[in-house]
Structures are given as C-alpha cells and as structure tokens.
Amino acid sequence: MNEKGSTKRKILKTAARLFRQQGYHATGLNQIIQESGTPKGSLYHYFPNGKEELAVESIRITKANASLALMETLAPYHHVEEAFQALFAGFQEFVNNYDEEKEEGAPIGLLALETSSMSEPLRRICKESYEEWQKIFEAKMIECGIDQTRAKELSLVMIVLVEGAVTLSVVNKTSQPFIIIAKQIPSLLNKS
Amino acid sequence: MNEKGSTKRKILKTAARLFRQQGYHATGLNQIIQESGTPKGSLYHYFPNGKEELAVESIRITKANASLALMETLAPYHHVEEAFQALFAGFQEFVNNYDEEKEEGAPIGLLALETSSMSEPLRRICKESYEEWQKIFEAKMIECGIDQTRAKELSLVMIVLVEGAVTLSVVNKTSQPFIIIAKQIPSLLNKS
C-alpha cells in the first residue's frame, strides 16, 4: 500500500475505533487527527466534507467487508438450517475472540440509532448495508429451497436477530444470545 | 404533583428526549438545564453525581413504564402465539403513532450500545431492564404451557427481536419489521 492509501486507512481505522468506543456524536475530528497520528491536512484532503463523509466511508467499508464474511460463512452449507446456524455460531466466535486492536469495522447498529434522525447520508448507508446483507441471506435461502416471498421476510428476521443479539451480548458481556438464537433456527426456517 | 416533583420530572423528560435525539455522549448537562427551563441548582440538587446518575434514573423509569405496558399488552391472551403477536402489533402501532412530544422514555438500546463499555452503572441498569422484560415474557410463556427451559430461551429471543426491530425500523423509517416478525411468531413458539 502506498503512503497515501496508508494515511487514509489510518484515519478510517482510528475513526471506526472511536465510533465503536464512544459513538458518532462524541467523536471529534481533532481526536481522530491526534489519535491516528496523521497530519491535520490529510483528514481534510481525504474527507473535505468532514465527519459525516468520513463516517459514511467507514460504514461503506464495513458493509463490504461484512458482506464478504457473510457469504464465506454461508457458502459451504447446502441445508438452510445448517447455513444459518453456522452464521450465528460465527458471530458467537467473533464475540468470544473479539480483539479491539485488530477490529477495523464501524458499529453500524449504534451509528444507525444515533444518526438516522439527523443525517440522511448516514441513514441511507446504514439502510443499504442491511439491504445488502438481507439480499445475501435471501439468495442463500432461495438456493436452499425456500420460496422467494418467505425468503425475503425471513432474511429480514435474520438481520433483526443479528442486530438485537449484538445489543444483548454487549449489555450482558456474553456471546450467549447468539447460541440461543442458533437453537431457534430450525423452527424459524422450517420449509412448511 | 408538587413543585419539586414537577421540576425533577421536567429535567428527566428533557434528558430522555435529548438522549433519544442525539444519544448519551452528545448530551451535556448545560443543554438539559437550558432546554428544561429549570434552575441550574435543581439538576445538581436532584442528581449530585451528574449525567451518569441522571441517565440511570431515566432508564430506571423507562424500565418500569415499559414493564407495565408489556404486562398489559400480554394479559388478555391465553394462547402464547396470540399474546406475542399482539406484542409486536403493539410495537408496530407505537412506531406508526410515534409522537416525539408525548414520548417520555429513554432509548435503552442506544444507551446500552453507547455506554456499556465505559459505564458499569449504565450497563447494569440496561441489563436489569432487559432481564425484567425477559422475566415478564417468560412468565407469560410458562402460563401458556411452554416449559421453563424453553420459555427462558424464547423470552431472550423475544427481547432480541424487539431490539433488532427497533434498529431496522429506525433505519428504514417504517414499522414493517414488527409486522414481519409477528408473522414468524407461530413457528418460533410452537410447543413441540
């Protein structure tokens, strides 16, 4: 990666960490500049429109990375129950092995709740993230024999379960919600 | 209500609104004082330990009010599917008729995600809220014939569904997630 790419990445990585730790509103551009150790001019060069533009880019990257990870997790399975149980087992593992130092993603659920009522660009990119993941789930369900109408609804339910389980696992400091949800997958996804 | 009670309530109501609109970190004590139109001394009188103490009290009130509302919603039903479908229909109605002026509750999901990693008192009161609601759901399920072990797990799934659906409905500006979840209740709660 060249110097320019590396500076931009440092800024985005620091911003994502601060968004995870303290949310959008409490994170100031000066703190991002200081903690990323990049020159002040760089942030304004890459993100001339400021914090909102930076957060949109941060969510866009997280959306793309998460989409890849979700597709990879679901790919090996040919039975829909197995595929989505593996998905929640994957989240459980992620929570258990969570490493704040290595994590680079923006906290989309938190940013969505914090900013949807005051920023259309942020609301839209959060919405697009959930829609993209929902499409991935839907495609897998259809591949496994669930009809399109049910697949569309059930894939929204999967997104809802993921986002709700993140909140409960943060509050309870445990990955247990993901295990409990994985157990319900067969009754939720029965093909009847 | 006497003068004292009314001042405290004004402070709490204003704080809850600001937490809903901009989250915990972005809400300052001065803004709460100004927008509630109460004397500066009152806030420090009622909440000598500041914003964290105020937020804990705000969540405690929301927890109690929500518990009452949840019990009232579930009470008329004797079949578990009907009871929990009514629950999600109730949330859908709440979203459709949402009135920012009348709403007095703190946004527990948002505050949980924002503060759990930096404030033990806030994490604990959010955790206690979810536990209290989970117990209400669990008792209803047991009353309707679901065995205790499953009732405990399924009631956590209900909390997860509620919290996740709030996020999706905020982002998508629609109450539709609650309708879609209500449709899945029968397969989730089948007694087999």
PDB file of C-alpha atoms in Angstrom, chain B:
ATOM      1  CA  MET B   1     -47.704  16.850  41.575  1.00  0.00           C
ATOM      2  CA  ASN B   2     -45.860  19.351  43.780  1.00  0.00           C
ATOM      3  CA  GLU B   3     -43.328  21.894  42.530  1.00  0.00           C
ATOM      4  CA  LYS B   4     -40.311  19.747  43.413  1.00  0.00           C
ATOM      5  CA  GLY B   5     -41.654  16.647  41.672  1.00  0.00           C
ATOM      6  CA  SER B   6     -42.512  18.691  38.631  1.00  0.00           C
ATOM      7  CA  THR B   7     -39.014  20.185  38.332  1.00  0.00           C
ATOM      8  CA  LYS B   8     -37.360  16.779  38.608  1.00  0.00           C
ATOM      9  CA  ARG B   9     -39.753  15.387  36.046  1.00  0.00           C
ATOM     10  CA  LYS B  10     -39.020  18.247  33.633  1.00  0.00           C
ATOM     11  CA  ILE B  11     -35.303  17.533  33.906  1.00  0.00           C
ATOM     12  CA  LEU B  12     -35.810  13.804  33.318  1.00  0.00           C
ATOM     13  CA  LYS B  13     -38.193  14.364  30.420  1.00  0.00           C
ATOM     14  CA  THR B  14     -35.796  16.766  28.699  1.00  0.00           C
ATOM     15  CA  ALA B  15     -32.829  14.443  29.275  1.00  0.00           C
ATOM     16  CA  ALA B  16     -34.737  11.460  27.833  1.00  0.00           C
ATOM     17  CA  ARG B  17     -35.676  13.485  24.735  1.00  0.00           C
ATOM     18  CA  LEU B  18     -32.083  14.606  24.195  1.00  0.00           C
ATOM     19  CA  PHE B  19     -30.815  11.032  24.679  1.00  0.00           C
ATOM     20  CA  ARG B  20     -33.311   9.887  22.031  1.00  0.00           C
ATOM     21  CA  GLN B  21     -32.350  12.645  19.603  1.00  0.00           C
ATOM     22  CA  GLN B  22     -28.578  12.682  19.975  1.00  0.00           C
ATOM     23  CA  GLY B  23     -27.524   9.926  22.364  1.00  0.00           C
ATOM     24  CA  TYR B  24     -25.753   9.993  25.716  1.00  0.00           C
ATOM     25  CA  HIS B  25     -22.321  11.377  24.876  1.00  0.00           C
ATOM     26  CA  ALA B  26     -23.518  14.358  22.877  1.00  0.00           C
ATOM     27  CA  THR B  27     -25.973  15.441  25.582  1.00  0.00           C
ATOM     28  CA  GLY B  28     -24.479  17.957  28.007  1.00  0.00           C
ATOM     29  CA  LEU B  29     -25.812  18.992  31.396  1.00  0.00           C
ATOM     30  CA  ASN B  30     -25.982  22.632  30.298  1.00  0.00           C
ATOM     31  CA  GLN B  31     -28.215  21.707  27.381  1.00  0.00           C
ATOM     32  CA  ILE B  32     -30.517  19.761  29.725  1.00  0.00           C
ATOM     33  CA  ILE B  33     -30.682  22.747  32.098  1.00  0.00           C
ATOM     34  CA  GLN B  34     -31.384  25.196  29.281  1.00  0.00           C
ATOM     35  CA  GLU B  35     -33.955  23.149  27.400  1.00  0.00           C
ATOM     36  CA  SER B  36     -35.819  22.052  30.534  1.00  0.00           C
ATOM     37  CA  GLY B  37     -36.083  25.676  31.682  1.00  0.00           C
ATOM     38  CA  THR B  38     -35.153  24.659  35.221  1.00  0.00           C
ATOM     39  CA  PRO B  39     -32.662  26.465  37.516  1.00  0.00           C
ATOM     40  CA  LYS B  40     -29.087  25.171  37.295  1.00  0.00           C
ATOM     41  CA  GLY B  41     -29.111  24.335  41.018  1.00  0.00           C
ATOM     42  CA  SER B  42     -32.052  21.930  40.609  1.00  0.00           C
ATOM     43  CA  LEU B  43     -30.227  19.490  38.377  1.00  0.00           C
ATOM     44  CA  TYR B  44     -27.289  19.327  40.788  1.00  0.00           C
ATOM     45  CA  HIS B  45     -29.714  19.038  43.702  1.00  0.00           C
ATOM     46  CA  TYR B  46     -31.549  16.037  42.259  1.00  0.00           C
ATOM     47  CA  PHE B  47     -28.547  14.454  40.556  1.00  0.00           C
ATOM     48  CA  PRO B  48     -25.458  15.418  42.566  1.00  0.00           C
ATOM     49  CA  ASN B  49     -23.363  12.870  40.669  1.00  0.00           C
ATOM     50  CA  GLY B  50     -24.221  14.340  37.288  1.00  0.00           C
ATOM     51  CA  LYS B  51     -25.140  12.931  33.898  1.00  0.00           C
ATOM     52  CA  GLU B  52     -24.497   9.258  34.597  1.00  0.00           C
ATOM     53  CA  GLU B  53     -26.798   9.321  37.642  1.00  0.00           C
ATOM     54  CA  LEU B  54     -29.448  11.195  35.655  1.00  0.00           C
ATOM     55  CA  ALA B  55     -29.267   8.664  32.814  1.00  0.00           C
ATOM     56  CA  VAL B  56     -29.516   5.732  35.239  1.00  0.00           C
ATOM     57  CA  GLU B  57     -32.676   7.260  36.750  1.00  0.00           C
ATOM     58  CA  SER B  58     -34.075   7.937  33.280  1.00  0.00           C
ATOM     59  CA  ILE B  59     -33.549   4.291  32.285  1.00  0.00           C
ATOM     60  CA  ARG B  60     -34.991   3.072  35.605  1.00  0.00           C
ATOM     61  CA  ILE B  61     -38.241   4.956  34.928  1.00  0.00           C
ATOM     62  CA  THR B  62     -38.384   3.695  31.338  1.00  0.00           C
ATOM     63  CA  LYS B  63     -37.789   0.132  32.540  1.00  0.00           C
ATOM     64  CA  ALA B  64     -40.735   0.357  34.963  1.00  0.00           C
ATOM     65  CA  ASN B  65     -43.098   2.014  32.473  1.00  0.00           C
ATOM     66  CA  ALA B  66     -42.221  -0.466  29.737  1.00  0.00           C
ATOM     67  CA  SER B  67     -42.701  -3.404  32.122  1.00  0.00           C
ATOM     68  CA  LEU B  68     -46.233  -2.238  32.910  1.00  0.00           C
ATOM     69  CA  ALA B  69     -47.030  -1.706  29.238  1.00  0.00           C
ATOM     70  CA  LEU B  70     -45.682  -5.146  28.296  1.00  0.00           C
ATOM     71  CA  MET B  71     -47.727  -6.882  31.023  1.00  0.00           C
ATOM     72  CA  GLU B  72     -50.875  -5.012  29.970  1.00  0.00           C
ATOM     73  CA  THR B  73     -50.337  -5.971  26.326  1.00  0.00           C
ATOM     74  CA  LEU B  74     -49.845  -9.676  27.059  1.00  0.00           C
ATOM     75  CA  ALA B  75     -52.515 -10.033  29.781  1.00  0.00           C
ATOM     76  CA  PRO B  76     -55.704 -10.505  27.695  1.00  0.00           C
ATOM     77  CA  TYR B  77     -54.348 -13.507  25.744  1.00  0.00           C
ATOM     78  CA  HIS B  78     -54.369 -17.172  26.747  1.00  0.00           C
ATOM     79  CA  HIS B  79     -52.607 -18.553  23.691  1.00  0.00           C
ATOM     80  CA  VAL B  80     -48.918 -17.836  23.537  1.00  0.00           C
ATOM     81  CA  GLU B  81     -48.867 -17.103  19.795  1.00  0.00           C
ATOM     82  CA  GLU B  82     -51.676 -14.570  20.145  1.00  0.00           C
ATOM     83  CA  ALA B  83     -50.007 -12.902  23.117  1.00  0.00           C
ATOM     84  CA  PHE B  84     -46.687 -12.329  21.357  1.00  0.00           C
ATOM     85  CA  GLN B  85     -48.247 -11.418  18.043  1.00  0.00           C
ATOM     86  CA  ALA B  86     -50.173  -8.769  19.978  1.00  0.00           C
ATOM     87  CA  LEU B  87     -46.882  -7.610  21.473  1.00  0.00           C
ATOM     88  CA  PHE B  88     -45.298  -6.957  18.081  1.00  0.00           C
ATOM     89  CA  ALA B  89     -48.536  -5.452  16.752  1.00  0.00           C
ATOM     90  CA  GLY B  90     -48.367  -3.112  19.746  1.00  0.00           C
ATOM     91  CA  PHE B  91     -44.839  -2.031  18.845  1.00  0.00           C
ATOM     92  CA  GLN B  92     -45.912  -1.516  15.244  1.00  0.00           C
ATOM     93  CA  GLU B  93     -48.731   0.744  16.397  1.00  0.00           C
ATOM     94  CA  PHE B  94     -46.354   2.607  18.703  1.00  0.00           C
ATOM     95  CA  VAL B  95     -43.999   3.304  15.782  1.00  0.00           C
ATOM     96  CA  ASN B  96     -46.870   4.349  13.499  1.00  0.00           C
ATOM     97  CA  ASN B  97     -48.314   6.751  16.068  1.00  0.00           C
ATOM     98  CA  TYR B  98     -44.968   7.885  17.436  1.00  0.00           C
ATOM     99  CA  ASP B  99     -45.232  11.354  18.907  1.00  0.00           C
ATOM    100  CA  GLU B 100     -41.902  12.860  19.909  1.00  0.00           C
ATOM    101  CA  GLU B 101     -43.720  15.457  22.030  1.00  0.00           C
ATOM    102  CA  LYS B 102     -45.560  12.895  24.151  1.00  0.00           C
ATOM    103  CA  GLU B 103     -42.837  10.258  24.402  1.00  0.00           C
ATOM    104  CA  GLU B 104     -41.005  10.295  27.749  1.00  0.00           C
ATOM    105  CA  GLY B 105     -38.857   7.166  27.598  1.00  0.00           C
ATOM    106  CA  ALA B 106     -35.091   6.828  27.346  1.00  0.00           C
ATOM    107  CA  PRO B 107     -33.733   4.929  24.308  1.00  0.00           C
ATOM    108  CA  ILE B 108     -32.372   1.906  26.177  1.00  0.00           C
ATOM    109  CA  GLY B 109     -30.894   0.083  23.157  1.00  0.00           C
ATOM    110  CA  LEU B 110     -28.979   3.153  22.030  1.00  0.00           C
ATOM    111  CA  LEU B 111     -27.750   3.964  25.548  1.00  0.00           C
ATOM    112  CA  ALA B 112     -26.744   0.311  26.018  1.00  0.00           C
ATOM    113  CA  LEU B 113     -24.614   0.267  22.856  1.00  0.00           C
ATOM    114  CA  GLU B 114     -23.150   3.703  23.575  1.00  0.00           C
ATOM    115  CA  THR B 115     -22.233   3.297  27.219  1.00  0.00           C
ATOM    116  CA  SER B 116     -21.821  -0.387  28.155  1.00  0.00           C
ATOM    117  CA  SER B 117     -18.072  -0.385  27.627  1.00  0.00           C
ATOM    118  CA  MET B 118     -17.426   2.767  29.669  1.00  0.00           C
ATOM    119  CA  SER B 119     -20.010   2.870  32.458  1.00  0.00           C
ATOM    120  CA  GLU B 120     -20.789  -0.067  34.724  1.00  0.00           C
ATOM    121  CA  PRO B 121     -23.813   1.667  36.351  1.00  0.00           C
ATOM    122  CA  LEU B 122     -25.354   2.314  32.912  1.00  0.00           C
ATOM    123  CA  ARG B 123     -24.550  -1.174  31.624  1.00  0.00           C
ATOM    124  CA  ARG B 124     -26.118  -2.684  34.757  1.00  0.00           C
ATOM    125  CA  ILE B 125     -29.380  -0.733  34.575  1.00  0.00           C
ATOM    126  CA  CYS B 126     -29.757  -1.593  30.867  1.00  0.00           C
ATOM    127  CA  LYS B 127     -29.057  -5.258  31.698  1.00  0.00           C
ATOM    128  CA  GLU B 128     -31.632  -5.146  34.510  1.00  0.00           C
ATOM    129  CA  SER B 129     -34.212  -3.671  32.138  1.00  0.00           C
ATOM    130  CA  TYR B 130     -33.802  -6.490  29.642  1.00  0.00           C
ATOM    131  CA  GLU B 131     -33.837  -9.066  32.457  1.00  0.00           C
ATOM    132  CA  GLU B 132     -37.061  -7.667  33.888  1.00  0.00           C
ATOM    133  CA  TRP B 133     -38.777  -7.722  30.482  1.00  0.00           C
ATOM    134  CA  GLN B 134     -37.432 -11.203  29.809  1.00  0.00           C
ATOM    135  CA  LYS B 135     -38.964 -12.402  33.099  1.00  0.00           C
ATOM    136  CA  ILE B 136     -42.348 -10.931  32.092  1.00  0.00           C
ATOM    137  CA  PHE B 137     -42.185 -12.785  28.757  1.00  0.00           C
ATOM    138  CA  GLU B 138     -41.022 -15.970  30.456  1.00  0.00           C
ATOM    139  CA  ALA B 139     -43.882 -15.921  32.984  1.00  0.00           C
ATOM    140  CA  LYS B 140     -46.423 -15.469  30.185  1.00  0.00           C
ATOM    141  CA  MET B 141     -44.948 -18.349  28.181  1.00  0.00           C
ATOM    142  CA  ILE B 142     -44.992 -20.664  31.210  1.00  0.00           C
ATOM    143  CA  GLU B 143     -48.594 -19.623  31.939  1.00  0.00           C
ATOM    144  CA  CYS B 144     -49.398 -20.635  28.345  1.00  0.00           C
ATOM    145  CA  GLY B 145     -47.845 -24.079  28.698  1.00  0.00           C
ATOM    146  CA  ILE B 146     -44.273 -23.700  27.448  1.00  0.00           C
ATOM    147  CA  ASP B 147     -41.783 -25.493  29.685  1.00  0.00           C
ATOM    148  CA  GLN B 148     -39.439 -23.393  31.796  1.00  0.00           C
ATOM    149  CA  THR B 149     -36.156 -24.047  29.982  1.00  0.00           C
ATOM    150  CA  ARG B 150     -37.605 -23.214  26.561  1.00  0.00           C
ATOM    151  CA  ALA B 151     -39.533 -20.252  27.991  1.00  0.00           C
ATOM    152  CA  LYS B 152     -36.312 -18.749  29.315  1.00  0.00           C
ATOM    153  CA  GLU B 153     -34.563 -19.047  25.972  1.00  0.00           C
ATOM    154  CA  LEU B 154     -37.523 -17.964  23.863  1.00  0.00           C
ATOM    155  CA  SER B 155     -38.095 -14.918  26.037  1.00  0.00           C
ATOM    156  CA  LEU B 156     -34.495 -13.822  25.376  1.00  0.00           C
ATOM    157  CA  VAL B 157     -35.171 -14.299  21.653  1.00  0.00           C
ATOM    158  CA  MET B 158     -38.219 -12.008  22.014  1.00  0.00           C
ATOM    159  CA  ILE B 159     -36.075  -9.263  23.589  1.00  0.00           C
ATOM    160  CA  VAL B 160     -33.512  -9.696  20.792  1.00  0.00           C
ATOM    161  CA  LEU B 161     -36.285  -9.414  18.183  1.00  0.00           C
ATOM    162  CA  VAL B 162     -37.672  -6.259  19.787  1.00  0.00           C
ATOM    163  CA  GLU B 163     -34.288  -4.526  19.984  1.00  0.00           C
ATOM    164  CA  GLY B 164     -33.251  -5.559  16.474  1.00  0.00           C
ATOM    165  CA  ALA B 165     -36.604  -4.491  15.040  1.00  0.00           C
ATOM    166  CA  VAL B 166     -36.253  -1.055  16.644  1.00  0.00           C
ATOM    167  CA  THR B 167     -32.926  -0.568  14.827  1.00  0.00           C
ATOM    168  CA  LEU B 168     -34.318  -1.720  11.476  1.00  0.00           C
ATOM    169  CA  SER B 169     -37.465   0.361  11.805  1.00  0.00           C
ATOM    170  CA  VAL B 170     -35.432   3.486  12.645  1.00  0.00           C
ATOM    171  CA  VAL B 171     -33.136   2.956   9.651  1.00  0.00           C
ATOM    172  CA  ASN B 172     -35.928   2.072   7.216  1.00  0.00           C
ATOM    173  CA  LYS B 173     -38.379   4.638   8.619  1.00  0.00           C
ATOM    174  CA  THR B 174     -41.128   2.042   8.718  1.00  0.00           C
ATOM    175  CA  SER B 175     -42.870  -0.201  11.247  1.00  0.00           C
ATOM    176  CA  GLN B 176     -42.781  -3.095   8.773  1.00  0.00           C
ATOM    177  CA  PRO B 177     -40.123  -5.141  10.661  1.00  0.00           C
ATOM    178  CA  PHE B 178     -42.604  -5.588  13.517  1.00  0.00           C
ATOM    179  CA  ILE B 179     -45.278  -6.938  11.131  1.00  0.00           C
ATOM    180  CA  ILE B 180     -42.835  -9.384   9.558  1.00  0.00           C
ATOM    181  CA  ILE B 181     -41.706 -10.615  12.979  1.00  0.00           C
ATOM    182  CA  ALA B 182     -45.306 -11.050  14.167  1.00  0.00           C
ATOM    183  CA  LYS B 183     -45.794 -13.459  11.231  1.00  0.00           C
ATOM    184  CA  GLN B 184     -42.901 -15.656  12.428  1.00  0.00           C
ATOM    185  CA  ILE B 185     -44.198 -15.966  15.989  1.00  0.00           C
ATOM    186  CA  PRO B 186     -46.218 -19.171  15.425  1.00  0.00           C
ATOM    187  CA  SER B 187     -43.250 -21.149  14.044  1.00  0.00           C
ATOM    188  CA  LEU B 188     -40.946 -19.764  16.762  1.00  0.00           C
ATOM    189  CA  LEU B 189     -43.328 -20.532  19.604  1.00  0.00           C
ATOM    190  CA  ASN B 190     -44.724 -23.896  18.516  1.00  0.00           C
ATOM    191  CA  LYS B 191     -44.938 -26.064  21.628  1.00  0.00           C
ATOM    192  CA  SER B 192     -43.233 -29.113  20.138  1.00  0.00           C
TER     193      SER B 192
END
